[in-house]
Coordinates of C-alpha atoms in Angstrom, one line a residue:
Chain A
X221 CA 0.0 -3.2 11.7
X222 CA -0.2 -3.0 7.8
X223 CA 2.9 -2.2 5.6
X224 CA 3.5 -2.2 1.9
X225 CA 6.6 -3.3 0.3
X226 CA 8.1 -2.0 -3.1
X227 CA 10.9 -3.4 -5.0
X228 CA 12.8 -0.9 -7.1
X229 CA 13.2 -2.8 -9.9
X230 CA 11.3 -3.7 -12.9
X231 CA 13.7 -6.5 -14.2
X232 CA 12.2 -9.8 -14.6
X233 CA 14.5 -11.3 -12.1
X234 CA 14.9 -9.2 -8.9
X235 CA 16.7 -10.2 -5.6
X236 CA 15.0 -7.1 -3.8
X237 CA 11.6 -8.8 -4.6
X238 CA 12.8 -11.9 -3.3
X239 CA 14.2 -10.0 -0.3
X240 CA 11.0 -8.3 0.2
X241 CA 8.8 -11.5 -0.2
X242 CA 11.1 -13.2 2.1
X243 CA 10.3 -10.5 4.8
X244 CA 6.4 -10.7 4.0
X245 CA 6.4 -14.5 4.6
X246 CA 8.7 -15.0 7.5
X247 CA 7.9 -11.9 9.5
X248 CA 4.1 -12.0 9.2
X249 CA 3.8 -11.9 12.9
X250 CA 5.4 -8.5 13.0
X251 CA 3.4 -7.1 10.3
X252 CA 1.3 -7.6 7.3
X253 CA 3.3 -6.8 4.5
X254 CA 1.9 -6.4 1.0
X255 CA 3.9 -6.4 -2.0
X256 CA 3.1 -3.6 -4.8
X257 CA 4.1 -3.8 -8.1
X258 CA 5.7 -0.9 -9.9
X259 CA 5.7 -2.7 -13.4
X260 CA 3.0 -0.7 -15.3
X261 CA 4.2 2.6 -14.0
X262 CA 5.3 4.5 -17.1
X263 CA 8.6 6.7 -16.8
X264 CA 7.9 9.9 -15.4
X265 CA 7.4 12.8 -17.9
X266 CA 6.0 15.9 -16.6
X267 CA 4.8 17.0 -20.2
X268 CA 2.6 13.7 -20.1
X269 CA 0.8 13.6 -16.7
X270 CA -0.3 10.1 -15.9
X271 CA -1.3 10.8 -12.2
X272 CA -4.6 9.4 -12.9
X273 CA -3.7 6.3 -14.6
X274 CA -4.6 3.0 -12.8
X275 CA -1.1 2.1 -12.0
X276 CA -0.3 5.4 -10.0
X277 CA -3.7 5.5 -8.6
X278 CA -3.3 2.0 -7.2
X279 CA 0.0 2.9 -5.5
X280 CA -1.6 5.9 -4.2
X281 CA -4.4 4.0 -2.5
X282 CA -2.2 1.4 -1.3
X283 CA 0.3 3.7 0.2
X284 CA -2.2 5.8 1.8
X285 CA -4.2 3.2 3.5
X286 CA -0.8 1.6 4.7
X287 CA 0.7 2.4 8.0
X288 CA 4.4 2.4 6.5
X289 CA 6.3 1.6 3.6
X290 CA 9.4 -0.6 3.2
X291 CA 11.5 -0.1 0.0
X292 CA 14.1 -2.5 -1.4
X293 CA 16.6 -0.5 -3.7
X294 CA 19.0 -2.3 -6.0
X295 CA 21.9 -0.1 -6.9
X296 CA 22.6 0.7 -10.7
X297 CA 25.4 3.2 -11.2
X298 CA 26.2 4.0 -7.8
X299 CA 22.5 5.1 -7.5
X300 CA 19.0 3.8 -7.1
X301 CA 17.1 3.0 -10.1
X302 CA 15.3 5.1 -12.7
X303 CA 12.4 2.9 -12.6
X304 CA 12.0 3.5 -8.5
X305 CA 12.8 7.1 -8.7
X306 CA 10.4 7.4 -11.5
X307 CA 7.8 6.2 -9.3
X308 CA 8.8 8.5 -6.3
X309 CA 8.6 11.3 -9.1
X310 CA 4.7 10.6 -10.0
X311 CA 4.1 10.2 -6.1
X312 CA 5.6 13.7 -5.4
X313 CA 4.2 15.6 -8.5
X314 CA 0.6 16.1 -8.3
X315 CA -0.2 13.9 -5.4
X316 CA 1.7 13.1 -2.4
X317 CA 1.0 9.8 -0.8
X318 CA 4.5 9.5 1.0
X319 CA 3.9 12.5 3.0
X320 CA 4.5 11.9 6.6
X321 CA 4.8 8.4 5.8
X322 CA 7.2 6.2 7.7
X323 CA 9.5 4.4 5.4
X324 CA 12.3 1.6 5.8
X325 CA 15.0 1.3 3.3
X326 CA 16.7 -2.2 2.4
X327 CA 18.7 -3.1 -0.2
X328 CA 20.4 -6.3 -2.1
X329 CA 23.1 -6.1 -4.7
X330 CA 25.5 -8.3 -6.6
X331 CA 28.6 -6.2 -5.3
X332 CA 29.7 -6.5 -1.7
X333 CA 28.6 -3.2 -1.4
X334 CA 25.0 -4.2 -1.0
X335 CA 23.3 -1.0 -2.4
X336 CA 25.0 1.1 0.2
X337 CA 25.4 4.2 -2.3
X338 CA 21.8 3.7 -3.5
X339 CA 20.3 3.6 0.0
X340 CA 21.9 6.9 1.0
X341 CA 20.6 8.5 -2.4
X342 CA 17.2 7.1 -1.7
X343 CA 17.2 8.7 1.7
X344 CA 18.1 12.1 0.2
X345 CA 15.4 11.6 -2.5
X346 CA 12.7 10.8 0.0
X347 CA 13.5 13.8 2.3
X348 CA 12.9 16.3 -0.7
X349 CA 10.1 18.6 0.4
X350 CA 7.8 17.2 -2.5
X351 CA 8.1 13.8 -1.2
X352 CA 8.3 14.4 2.7
X353 CA 8.7 10.9 3.7
X354 CA 9.7 10.0 7.3
X355 CA 12.8 7.4 6.9
X356 CA 13.7 5.1 9.7
X357 CA 17.4 6.7 10.9
X358 CA 20.2 4.3 11.0
X359 CA 19.4 0.3 10.7
X360 CA 21.0 0.1 7.4
X361 CA 20.2 -3.4 6.1
X362 CA 22.6 -3.8 3.0
X363 CA 22.6 -7.3 1.5
X364 CA 25.8 -7.6 -0.5
X365 CA 26.6 -10.6 -3.0
X366 CA 23.1 -11.4 -3.0
X367 CA 23.4 -14.3 -5.6
X368 CA 24.8 -16.3 -2.7
X369 CA 22.6 -15.1 0.0
X370 CA 19.5 -17.2 -0.9
X371 CA 18.7 -21.0 -1.2
X372 CA 16.9 -22.6 -3.9
X373 CA 13.5 -21.8 -2.2
X374 CA 14.3 -18.1 -1.9
X375 CA 15.2 -18.5 1.8
X376 CA 17.9 -16.3 3.5
X377 CA 20.7 -18.8 4.2
X378 CA 22.7 -16.9 7.1
X379 CA 20.9 -17.0 10.4
X380 CA 22.7 -13.7 11.6
X381 CA 21.4 -11.9 8.6
X382 CA 17.8 -13.1 9.5
X383 CA 18.1 -12.1 13.0
X384 CA 19.6 -8.7 12.0
X385 CA 16.8 -8.3 9.5
X386 CA 14.2 -9.0 12.1
X387 CA 15.4 -6.8 14.7
X388 CA 15.6 -3.9 12.1
X389 CA 11.9 -4.7 11.2
X390 CA 11.1 -4.6 14.9
X391 CA 12.5 -1.3 15.3
X392 CA 10.7 -0.1 12.2
X393 CA 7.4 -1.3 13.7
X394 CA 7.9 0.8 16.8
X395 CA 8.9 3.7 14.6
X396 CA 5.9 3.5 12.7
X397 CA 3.7 3.7 15.8
X398 CA 5.6 6.6 17.3
X399 CA 5.5 8.7 14.0
X400 CA 1.7 8.0 13.1
X401 CA 0.9 8.6 16.8
X402 CA 2.8 12.3 16.2
X403 CA 0.4 12.7 13.1
X404 CA -2.8 12.7 15.0
X405 CA -4.3 15.9 15.3
X406 CA -4.3 17.4 19.0
X407 CA -7.2 16.0 21.1
X408 CA -9.4 19.0 21.5
X409 CA -11.4 17.3 24.4
X410 CA -14.9 15.8 24.6
X411 CA -16.5 19.0 25.5
X412 CA -15.8 20.5 21.9
X413 CA -18.1 17.8 20.3
X414 CA -20.5 19.6 18.6
X415 CA -23.9 17.9 18.9
X416 CA -25.5 20.8 17.0
X417 CA -23.9 19.7 13.9
X418 CA -22.9 22.9 13.0
X419 CA -20.0 22.1 11.0
X420 CA -19.8 20.8 7.6
X421 CA -18.6 17.6 6.0
X422 CA -18.3 16.7 2.3
X423 CA -21.7 14.9 2.8
X424 CA -23.6 17.4 4.4
X425 CA -26.8 18.4 2.5
X426 CA -26.8 22.1 2.5
X427 CA -29.7 24.4 2.4
X428 CA -32.3 22.1 3.9
X429 CA -33.2 22.7 7.6
X430 CA -32.0 19.9 9.5
X431 CA -35.1 20.2 11.9
X432 CA -37.6 19.9 9.1
X433 CA -39.8 16.8 9.4
X434 CA -39.7 16.2 5.8
X435 CA -35.8 16.5 5.8
X436 CA -35.3 13.2 4.0
X437 CA -37.4 14.2 1.0
X438 CA -35.7 17.4 0.7
X439 CA -32.4 16.3 1.1
X440 CA -33.1 13.5 -1.4
X441 CA -34.4 16.0 -4.0
X442 CA -31.3 18.3 -3.5
X443 CA -29.0 15.6 -4.0
X444 CA -31.1 13.5 -6.7
X445 CA -30.7 10.7 -4.6
X446 CA -31.3 6.9 -6.0
X447 CA -34.5 5.4 -5.2
X448 CA -36.9 2.7 -6.0
X449 CA -35.1 0.7 -8.7
X450 CA -32.1 2.7 -8.8
X451 CA -29.1 0.4 -8.4
X452 CA -26.5 1.1 -5.7
X453 CA -22.9 -0.3 -6.0
X454 CA -21.9 -1.6 -2.8
X455 CA -18.9 -3.1 -1.0
X456 CA -19.6 -6.0 -2.0
X457 CA -22.4 -6.3 -4.3
X458 CA -25.1 -4.4 -6.0
X459 CA -28.7 -3.7 -5.1
X460 CA -31.6 -1.6 -5.8
X461 CA -32.6 1.0 -3.3
X462 CA -35.8 -1.2 -2.7
X463 CA -33.6 -4.4 -2.1
X464 CA -31.4 -2.2 0.2
X465 CA -34.4 -1.1 2.3
X466 CA -36.1 -4.7 2.4
X467 CA -32.5 -6.1 3.6
X468 CA -32.0 -3.2 6.1
X469 CA -35.5 -3.1 7.6
X470 CA -35.5 -6.9 8.2
X471 CA -32.3 -6.9 10.5
X472 CA -33.0 -8.3 13.7
X473 CA -31.1 -4.8 14.8
X474 CA -32.1 -1.3 15.2
X475 CA -29.6 0.5 13.1
X476 CA -28.8 4.2 13.5
X477 CA -26.1 6.2 11.6
X478 CA -24.8 9.6 12.9
X479 CA -22.3 11.1 10.5
X480 CA -19.1 12.5 11.6
X481 CA -20.7 16.0 11.8
X482 CA -23.0 14.5 14.8
X483 CA -26.1 14.6 12.4
X484 CA -28.6 11.6 12.6
X485 CA -28.9 10.9 9.1
X486 CA -30.5 7.3 9.1
X487 CA -32.1 4.6 10.9
X488 CA -33.7 1.4 9.5
X489 CA -37.4 2.1 9.9
X490 CA -38.3 -1.7 10.6
X491 CA -41.2 -0.7 13.0
X492 CA -43.2 2.0 14.0
X493 CA -41.7 3.9 16.9
X494 CA -43.7 2.4 19.5
X495 CA -42.7 -1.1 18.6
X496 CA -39.1 -0.4 18.7
X497 CA -36.5 -1.1 21.5
X498 CA -35.2 2.5 21.1
X499 CA -37.9 4.5 19.5
X500 CA -37.0 6.8 16.3
X501 CA -39.6 8.6 14.4
X502 CA -39.4 9.4 10.7
X503 CA -39.3 13.2 11.4
X504 CA -36.0 12.8 13.4
X505 CA -33.9 11.8 10.4
X506 CA -31.7 14.5 9.8
X507 CA -31.5 16.1 13.1
X508 CA -28.5 17.1 14.7
X509 CA -27.7 15.0 17.7
X510 CA -28.5 17.6 20.2
X511 CA -32.2 17.7 19.3
X512 CA -32.6 13.7 19.7
X513 CA -31.3 14.0 23.2
X514 CA -32.6 15.2 26.4
X515 CA -31.2 18.7 27.4
X516 CA -29.9 17.4 30.8
X517 CA -26.2 18.6 31.2
X518 CA -25.0 15.2 32.5
X519 CA -26.6 13.3 29.4
X520 CA -25.2 15.8 26.9
X521 CA -21.9 15.3 28.6
X522 CA -21.9 11.7 28.6
X523 CA -23.0 11.7 24.8
X524 CA -20.2 13.9 24.0
X525 CA -17.6 11.7 25.8
X526 CA -18.8 8.6 24.1
X527 CA -18.7 10.1 20.6
X528 CA -15.5 11.8 21.3
X529 CA -13.9 8.5 22.4
X530 CA -15.1 6.9 19.3
X531 CA -13.8 9.6 17.1
X532 CA -10.5 9.7 18.4
X533 CA -10.1 6.0 18.5
X534 CA -9.7 5.7 22.1
X535 CA -12.3 2.7 21.9
X536 CA -13.7 0.9 18.9
X537 CA -17.1 0.3 20.5
X538 CA -19.1 1.3 23.6
X539 CA -21.9 -1.1 24.6
X540 CA -24.6 -0.2 27.1
X541 CA -27.4 -2.4 28.4
X542 CA -30.6 -0.2 29.3
X543 CA -31.9 0.0 32.7
X544 CA -34.6 -2.3 33.7
X545 CA -33.4 -5.3 31.8
X546 CA -34.6 -8.3 33.4
X547 CA -34.4 -12.2 32.9
X548 CA -36.9 -12.1 29.7
X549 CA -35.4 -8.9 27.9
X550 CA -32.0 -7.7 27.7
X551 CA -31.5 -4.7 25.3
X552 CA -28.2 -3.3 24.7
X553 CA -27.3 -0.1 22.8
X554 CA -23.9 -0.5 20.9
X555 CA -22.0 2.4 19.4
X556 CA -19.4 1.5 17.0
X557 CA -16.9 4.1 15.0
X558 CA -17.1 4.0 11.3
X559 CA -14.1 4.6 9.2
X560 CA -13.3 5.0 5.6
X561 CA -10.4 3.1 3.6
X562 CA -8.0 5.6 4.9
X563 CA -8.9 5.4 8.2
X564 CA -10.8 8.8 8.6
X565 CA -13.7 8.8 11.1
X566 CA -17.1 8.6 9.3
X567 CA -19.5 8.6 12.4
X568 CA -21.2 6.3 14.7
X569 CA -22.9 2.9 13.7
X570 CA -25.6 2.7 16.6
X571 CA -27.2 -0.8 16.9
X572 CA -29.8 -1.8 19.6
X573 CA -30.6 -5.3 20.2
X574 CA -32.4 -7.6 22.7
X575 CA -29.8 -10.2 23.2
X576 CA -32.1 -12.5 25.7
X577 CA -33.8 -14.4 22.7
X578 CA -30.5 -15.3 21.4
X579 CA -29.2 -16.3 24.9
X580 CA -32.4 -18.4 25.6
X581 CA -32.2 -20.1 22.3
X582 CA -28.4 -21.0 23.1
X583 CA -29.3 -22.4 26.5
X584 CA -32.4 -24.3 25.2
X585 CA -30.1 -25.7 22.3
X586 CA -27.4 -26.9 24.5
X587 CA -29.4 -27.7 27.5
X588 CA -27.6 -25.3 29.9
X589 CA -29.0 -22.8 32.3
X590 CA -27.7 -19.4 33.5
X591 CA -26.4 -19.5 37.0
X592 CA -26.7 -16.1 39.1
X593 CA -23.3 -14.7 40.7
X594 CA -24.3 -13.0 43.9
X595 CA -21.1 -10.8 43.6
X596 CA -21.9 -9.4 40.1
X597 CA -23.8 -6.2 40.1
X598 CA -26.1 -5.6 37.0
X599 CA -25.2 -2.1 36.4
X600 CA -21.6 -2.9 36.3
X601 CA -22.1 -4.3 32.8
X602 CA -21.4 -1.2 31.1
X603 CA -18.0 -1.5 28.9
X604 CA -15.0 -1.1 31.2
X605 CA -13.2 0.8 28.5
X606 CA -15.9 3.3 28.3
X607 CA -14.3 6.7 29.3
X608 CA -15.7 8.7 32.1
X609 CA -18.9 6.9 31.9
X610 CA -19.7 5.9 35.2
X611 CA -22.5 3.3 35.7
X612 CA -24.9 6.1 36.9
X613 CA -24.5 8.2 33.5
X614 CA -25.3 5.1 31.7
X615 CA -28.8 5.2 33.1
X616 CA -29.3 8.6 31.5
X617 CA -31.4 6.7 29.2
X618 CA -34.4 6.9 31.5
X619 CA -34.8 10.6 30.4
X620 CA -37.1 10.8 27.3
X621 CA -35.8 13.1 24.7
X622 CA -38.2 16.0 24.7
X623 CA -37.9 16.4 20.9
X624 CA -38.6 12.8 20.2
X625 CA -42.2 12.6 19.3
X626 CA -42.7 9.3 21.0
X627 CA -45.6 7.6 22.6
X628 CA -45.6 6.2 26.3
X629 CA -43.4 3.2 26.4
X630 CA -45.3 0.0 27.0
X631 CA -43.3 -1.2 29.8
X632 CA -42.0 1.2 32.4
X633 CA -38.7 -1.0 32.8
X634 CA -37.7 -0.2 29.4
X635 CA -38.8 3.4 29.8
X636 CA -35.4 4.1 28.8
X637 CA -34.4 4.6 25.2
X638 CA -36.6 6.9 23.7
X639 CA -34.2 9.1 22.0
X640 CA -32.8 8.5 18.7
X641 CA -29.8 8.7 20.5
X642 CA -25.8 8.0 20.7
X643 CA -26.1 8.4 24.4
X644 CA -29.0 6.5 25.8
Chain B
X68 CA 37.5 22.2 -33.3
X69 CA 36.2 19.8 -30.3
X70 CA 33.0 18.2 -30.8
X71 CA 30.4 18.0 -28.1
X72 CA 27.3 16.3 -27.5
X73 CA 24.9 18.2 -25.1
X74 CA 22.5 16.1 -23.4
X75 CA 19.5 17.6 -22.3
X76 CA 18.8 15.8 -18.7
X77 CA 15.1 15.9 -18.9
X78 CA 12.4 14.2 -21.2
X79 CA 10.1 17.3 -20.5
X80 CA 8.8 19.3 -23.6
X81 CA 9.7 22.5 -21.8
X82 CA 12.7 23.0 -19.8
X83 CA 15.3 25.6 -19.0
X84 CA 17.9 23.2 -19.1
X85 CA 17.4 22.8 -22.8
X86 CA 17.4 26.5 -23.1
X87 CA 20.8 26.9 -21.3
X88 CA 22.4 24.1 -23.8
X89 CA 20.8 25.9 -26.8
X90 CA 22.5 29.1 -25.5
X91 CA 25.7 27.4 -25.1
X92 CA 25.8 25.7 -28.6
X93 CA 25.1 29.3 -30.0
X94 CA 27.4 31.4 -27.9
X95 CA 30.3 29.1 -28.3
X96 CA 29.8 28.2 -31.9
X97 CA 33.2 30.0 -32.8
X98 CA 34.9 27.6 -30.2
X99 CA 33.3 24.2 -30.4
X100 CA 30.6 22.3 -32.4
X101 CA 27.8 21.5 -30.0
X102 CA 25.3 19.1 -30.9
X103 CA 22.2 18.8 -28.5
X104 CA 21.0 15.2 -27.9
X105 CA 17.5 14.4 -26.4
X106 CA 16.9 11.5 -24.1
X107 CA 13.2 11.1 -25.0
X108 CA 11.8 8.1 -26.2
X109 CA 14.0 5.5 -24.4
X110 CA 11.9 2.8 -23.1
X111 CA 12.3 2.1 -19.2
X112 CA 15.4 0.3 -18.3
X113 CA 14.6 -3.2 -17.0
X114 CA 18.0 -4.8 -17.1
X115 CA 17.2 -7.0 -20.2
X116 CA 19.2 -10.4 -20.0
X117 CA 19.1 -11.2 -23.9
X118 CA 17.1 -8.4 -26.0
X119 CA 19.1 -6.5 -28.3
X120 CA 20.1 -2.8 -26.9
X121 CA 17.4 -0.6 -28.1
X122 CA 18.1 1.6 -31.5
X123 CA 17.8 4.7 -30.1
X124 CA 20.4 3.7 -27.1
X125 CA 22.8 2.6 -29.8
X126 CA 22.4 5.8 -31.9
X127 CA 23.1 7.9 -28.6
X128 CA 26.0 5.6 -27.9
X129 CA 27.7 6.0 -31.3
X130 CA 27.4 10.0 -31.2
X131 CA 29.0 10.1 -27.6
X132 CA 31.7 7.9 -28.9
X133 CA 32.4 10.0 -31.7
X134 CA 32.4 13.3 -29.7
X135 CA 35.4 14.7 -27.8
X136 CA 33.3 15.4 -24.6
X137 CA 29.7 15.5 -23.2
X138 CA 27.9 18.4 -21.6
X139 CA 25.2 17.5 -19.6
X140 CA 22.5 19.7 -18.3
X141 CA 20.5 18.4 -15.4
X142 CA 17.4 19.7 -13.8
X143 CA 16.8 18.7 -10.1
X144 CA 13.5 16.6 -9.1
X145 CA 13.4 15.5 -5.4
X146 CA 17.0 16.4 -4.4
X147 CA 18.3 14.4 -7.3
X148 CA 18.8 13.6 -11.0
X149 CA 15.4 13.0 -12.9
X150 CA 14.7 9.5 -13.4
X151 CA 14.7 10.1 -17.3
X152 CA 18.1 11.2 -17.1
X153 CA 19.0 8.1 -14.7
X154 CA 17.0 5.8 -17.2
X155 CA 19.0 7.4 -20.2
X156 CA 22.5 6.5 -18.0
X157 CA 21.5 3.1 -17.2
X158 CA 20.9 2.3 -20.9
X159 CA 24.4 3.8 -21.5
X160 CA 26.1 1.6 -19.2
X161 CA 24.5 -1.8 -20.2
X162 CA 26.4 -3.6 -23.0
X163 CA 27.5 -0.2 -24.2
X164 CA 29.9 2.1 -22.7
X165 CA 30.4 5.3 -24.7
X166 CA 31.2 7.1 -21.4
X167 CA 34.3 5.5 -20.5
X168 CA 37.2 8.0 -20.0
X169 CA 34.9 10.6 -21.9
X170 CA 35.4 14.3 -20.6
X171 CA 32.1 15.4 -19.1
X172 CA 31.0 18.9 -18.2
X173 CA 27.9 19.3 -15.8
X174 CA 25.7 22.3 -15.5
X175 CA 22.2 22.6 -14.4
X176 CA 19.4 25.4 -14.2
X177 CA 16.4 25.5 -11.6
X178 CA 13.4 27.5 -11.2
X179 CA 14.6 28.0 -7.5
X180 CA 17.7 29.7 -6.1
X181 CA 19.9 26.5 -5.6
X182 CA 20.4 25.8 -9.3
X183 CA 20.2 22.1 -9.3
X184 CA 23.1 21.8 -6.9
X185 CA 22.1 18.5 -5.3
X186 CA 21.2 16.9 -8.8
X187 CA 24.6 17.8 -10.0
X188 CA 26.6 16.1 -7.0
X189 CA 24.1 13.3 -7.6
X190 CA 25.3 13.2 -11.3
X191 CA 29.0 13.1 -10.5
X192 CA 28.3 10.2 -8.3
X193 CA 26.6 8.4 -11.0
X194 CA 29.0 9.0 -13.7
X195 CA 31.8 8.0 -11.4
X196 CA 30.3 4.4 -11.0
X197 CA 32.4 1.5 -12.6
X198 CA 29.7 1.0 -15.2
X199 CA 30.2 4.6 -16.6
X200 CA 33.9 5.7 -15.8
X201 CA 33.2 9.1 -17.3
X202 CA 35.9 11.8 -16.6
X203 CA 34.1 14.4 -14.9
X204 CA 35.4 17.9 -14.9
X205 CA 37.0 18.3 -11.4
X206 CA 36.0 21.2 -9.0
X207 CA 33.7 23.0 -11.2
X208 CA 30.0 23.9 -10.9
X209 CA 27.6 25.9 -12.9
X210 CA 24.3 26.3 -11.1
X211 CA 21.7 28.6 -12.8
X212 CA 19.1 29.4 -10.4
X213 CA 15.9 31.2 -11.1
X214 CA 16.2 30.1 -14.6
X215 CA 12.7 31.1 -15.6
X216 CA 14.0 34.8 -15.3
X217 CA 17.4 34.2 -16.7
X218 CA 17.1 34.4 -20.7
X219 CA 15.9 36.8 -22.6
X220 CA 13.6 36.5 -25.7
X221 CA 16.4 35.3 -28.1
X222 CA 17.4 32.7 -25.5
X223 CA 20.5 34.6 -24.3
X224 CA 21.6 34.5 -20.8
X225 CA 20.9 38.0 -19.4
X226 CA 23.3 38.3 -16.5
X227 CA 26.9 39.3 -17.6
X228 CA 28.5 37.6 -14.5
X229 CA 26.6 34.5 -15.3
X230 CA 27.8 34.4 -19.0
X231 CA 31.6 35.3 -17.8
X232 CA 31.5 32.4 -15.4
X233 CA 30.3 30.0 -18.2
X234 CA 32.9 31.5 -20.5
X235 CA 35.5 30.6 -18.2
X236 CA 34.2 27.1 -17.2
X237 CA 33.9 26.3 -21.0
X238 CA 37.4 27.4 -21.8
X239 CA 38.6 25.2 -18.7
X240 CA 36.4 22.3 -20.2
X241 CA 38.4 22.5 -23.5
X242 CA 41.6 22.3 -21.5
X243 CA 40.3 19.5 -19.6
X244 CA 39.6 17.5 -22.9
X245 CA 43.1 18.2 -24.2
X246 CA 44.7 17.1 -20.7
X247 CA 42.1 14.2 -20.6
X248 CA 43.7 13.0 -23.8
X249 CA 46.9 12.6 -22.4
X250 CA 45.8 10.5 -19.4
X251 CA 45.6 7.5 -21.4
X252 CA 47.9 5.0 -19.6
X253 CA 45.0 3.0 -18.5
X254 CA 42.6 3.7 -21.1
X255 CA 42.8 0.3 -22.8
X256 CA 42.4 -1.6 -19.3
X257 CA 39.5 0.6 -18.3
X258 CA 37.7 -0.1 -21.7
X259 CA 38.5 -3.9 -21.3
X260 CA 37.3 -3.9 -17.8
X261 CA 34.2 -2.0 -18.4
X262 CA 33.3 -4.2 -21.6
X263 CA 34.0 -7.2 -19.1
X264 CA 31.7 -5.8 -16.6
X265 CA 28.6 -8.2 -16.4
X266 CA 26.3 -8.2 -13.4
X267 CA 25.9 -11.7 -14.2
X268 CA 29.4 -12.6 -13.8
X269 CA 29.9 -10.6 -10.5

């Protein structure tokens, strides 16, 4: 679990910052806590909108990609600090990253009050409709007389305090899980997966027929796509399109990108279709997934189930060996869910690989050999987590996709994988 | 005639809370001398340990010291006082303490119907803290809801009932200032306590 911690102080020395640091270092087994700095955030002023400034965008990004937030508030004048309130005002003005976000409040103060009033006040602020955070109820952690609370290494001295803080954080971690589960949209079921890609996502290229054999060329023209020597900034590096192609096409993997709208938009054209383990043809790029799979209802159902399981996060990856694998060739199709920084589903990364050369190489290098297990059935090798995919349905690969313009496969055993498909 | 400082509780360029104080200044001109005081241009409070109190803060403290009372108009941001007003009050309780035993009247305006009710309760809590120790007029609230429609082109409050309510409260405040002047048995001690109040010595 990923949490971010905000200390509500811009003072050079802040015991609330020390408290959060202590939590980050000592409770790493409960959650990964990253400290956020609010020092560069200007005082809120609605007449001088700084929402787009680096300091505020940084907080927005970090909070959005975190599962929850821990705020440590000092108490000034019976309330929380202006510097913290100012940050919350920025984060509830034009943008609302705290909306629905689980929050835990802690606080330290010089008084014996331990920031009690500031914490209550902060709850009230976080409940405001523009903020709309979900604050952990109860479980107040008040650290009074804070100057005496830490030793010279900034560790909490009192074991009881440490235990209480730990149990509070444990409850918060559960709370975060519960709240974030509530937020997930209702599961509409696998049957509603639209393999026809009739929907539209922000990257869908409109006005180009998905069926067109030159979809790539048309869509590239429409989007003024980078090509050739144009540079592309990547995470992490910078390549030209030519370099990127050379790189992807030399992968010892057949890669396919199906976006979250179920449109097949890319494969690494490393070889002609007939030389590939799972044949794809240039004309297929751009097709909806329904066009690159057999129309067999059993196959369609299975494809939908796999995509749905990936989209909803039921499984991170599904792997399927193709039928007809033997001692010399063991081809596996892997389907892996892709997500953006905020965790939104971006589509399926399908990669196909013959793992036998690797296995053989390993055996040769280490002087070992494979030993057969008479109890094992080869067809049972389908990922156990795979929802509703029985071993027979994984055999659906033996149905050639009617729309795929693929020559006869060379070996009957691998007849299997003709479609540019998610399913096979 | 009493002299009052009227604090605009926001740094926004346009605010109906400022309009409300401007109306009070002119409407009560025959009863008191009201001077508006802005809280813009203050740095963000960072509890400096040694650096001098910023000049704008000293100037504000001096004005409050010289006044017979303070009127604060607060908007409501996120169910609470705006950070800009909180920031001003943090500065005005750190090494300068002009609010000690100072009579304060709280008013507020909001675009919605609630008229900054929660911000006013919040402001009372803040002004009651040991670092500020203001004397807030008890049991009085002036909540001006739907403030965008509340004033005419000349900046006058349109609703006669609302004007009458403000008239009454302002008279009470004048009385409260007089009464407050008699509550001075602990004054010296309060002053001393606050001046000696030091986070670092707690």
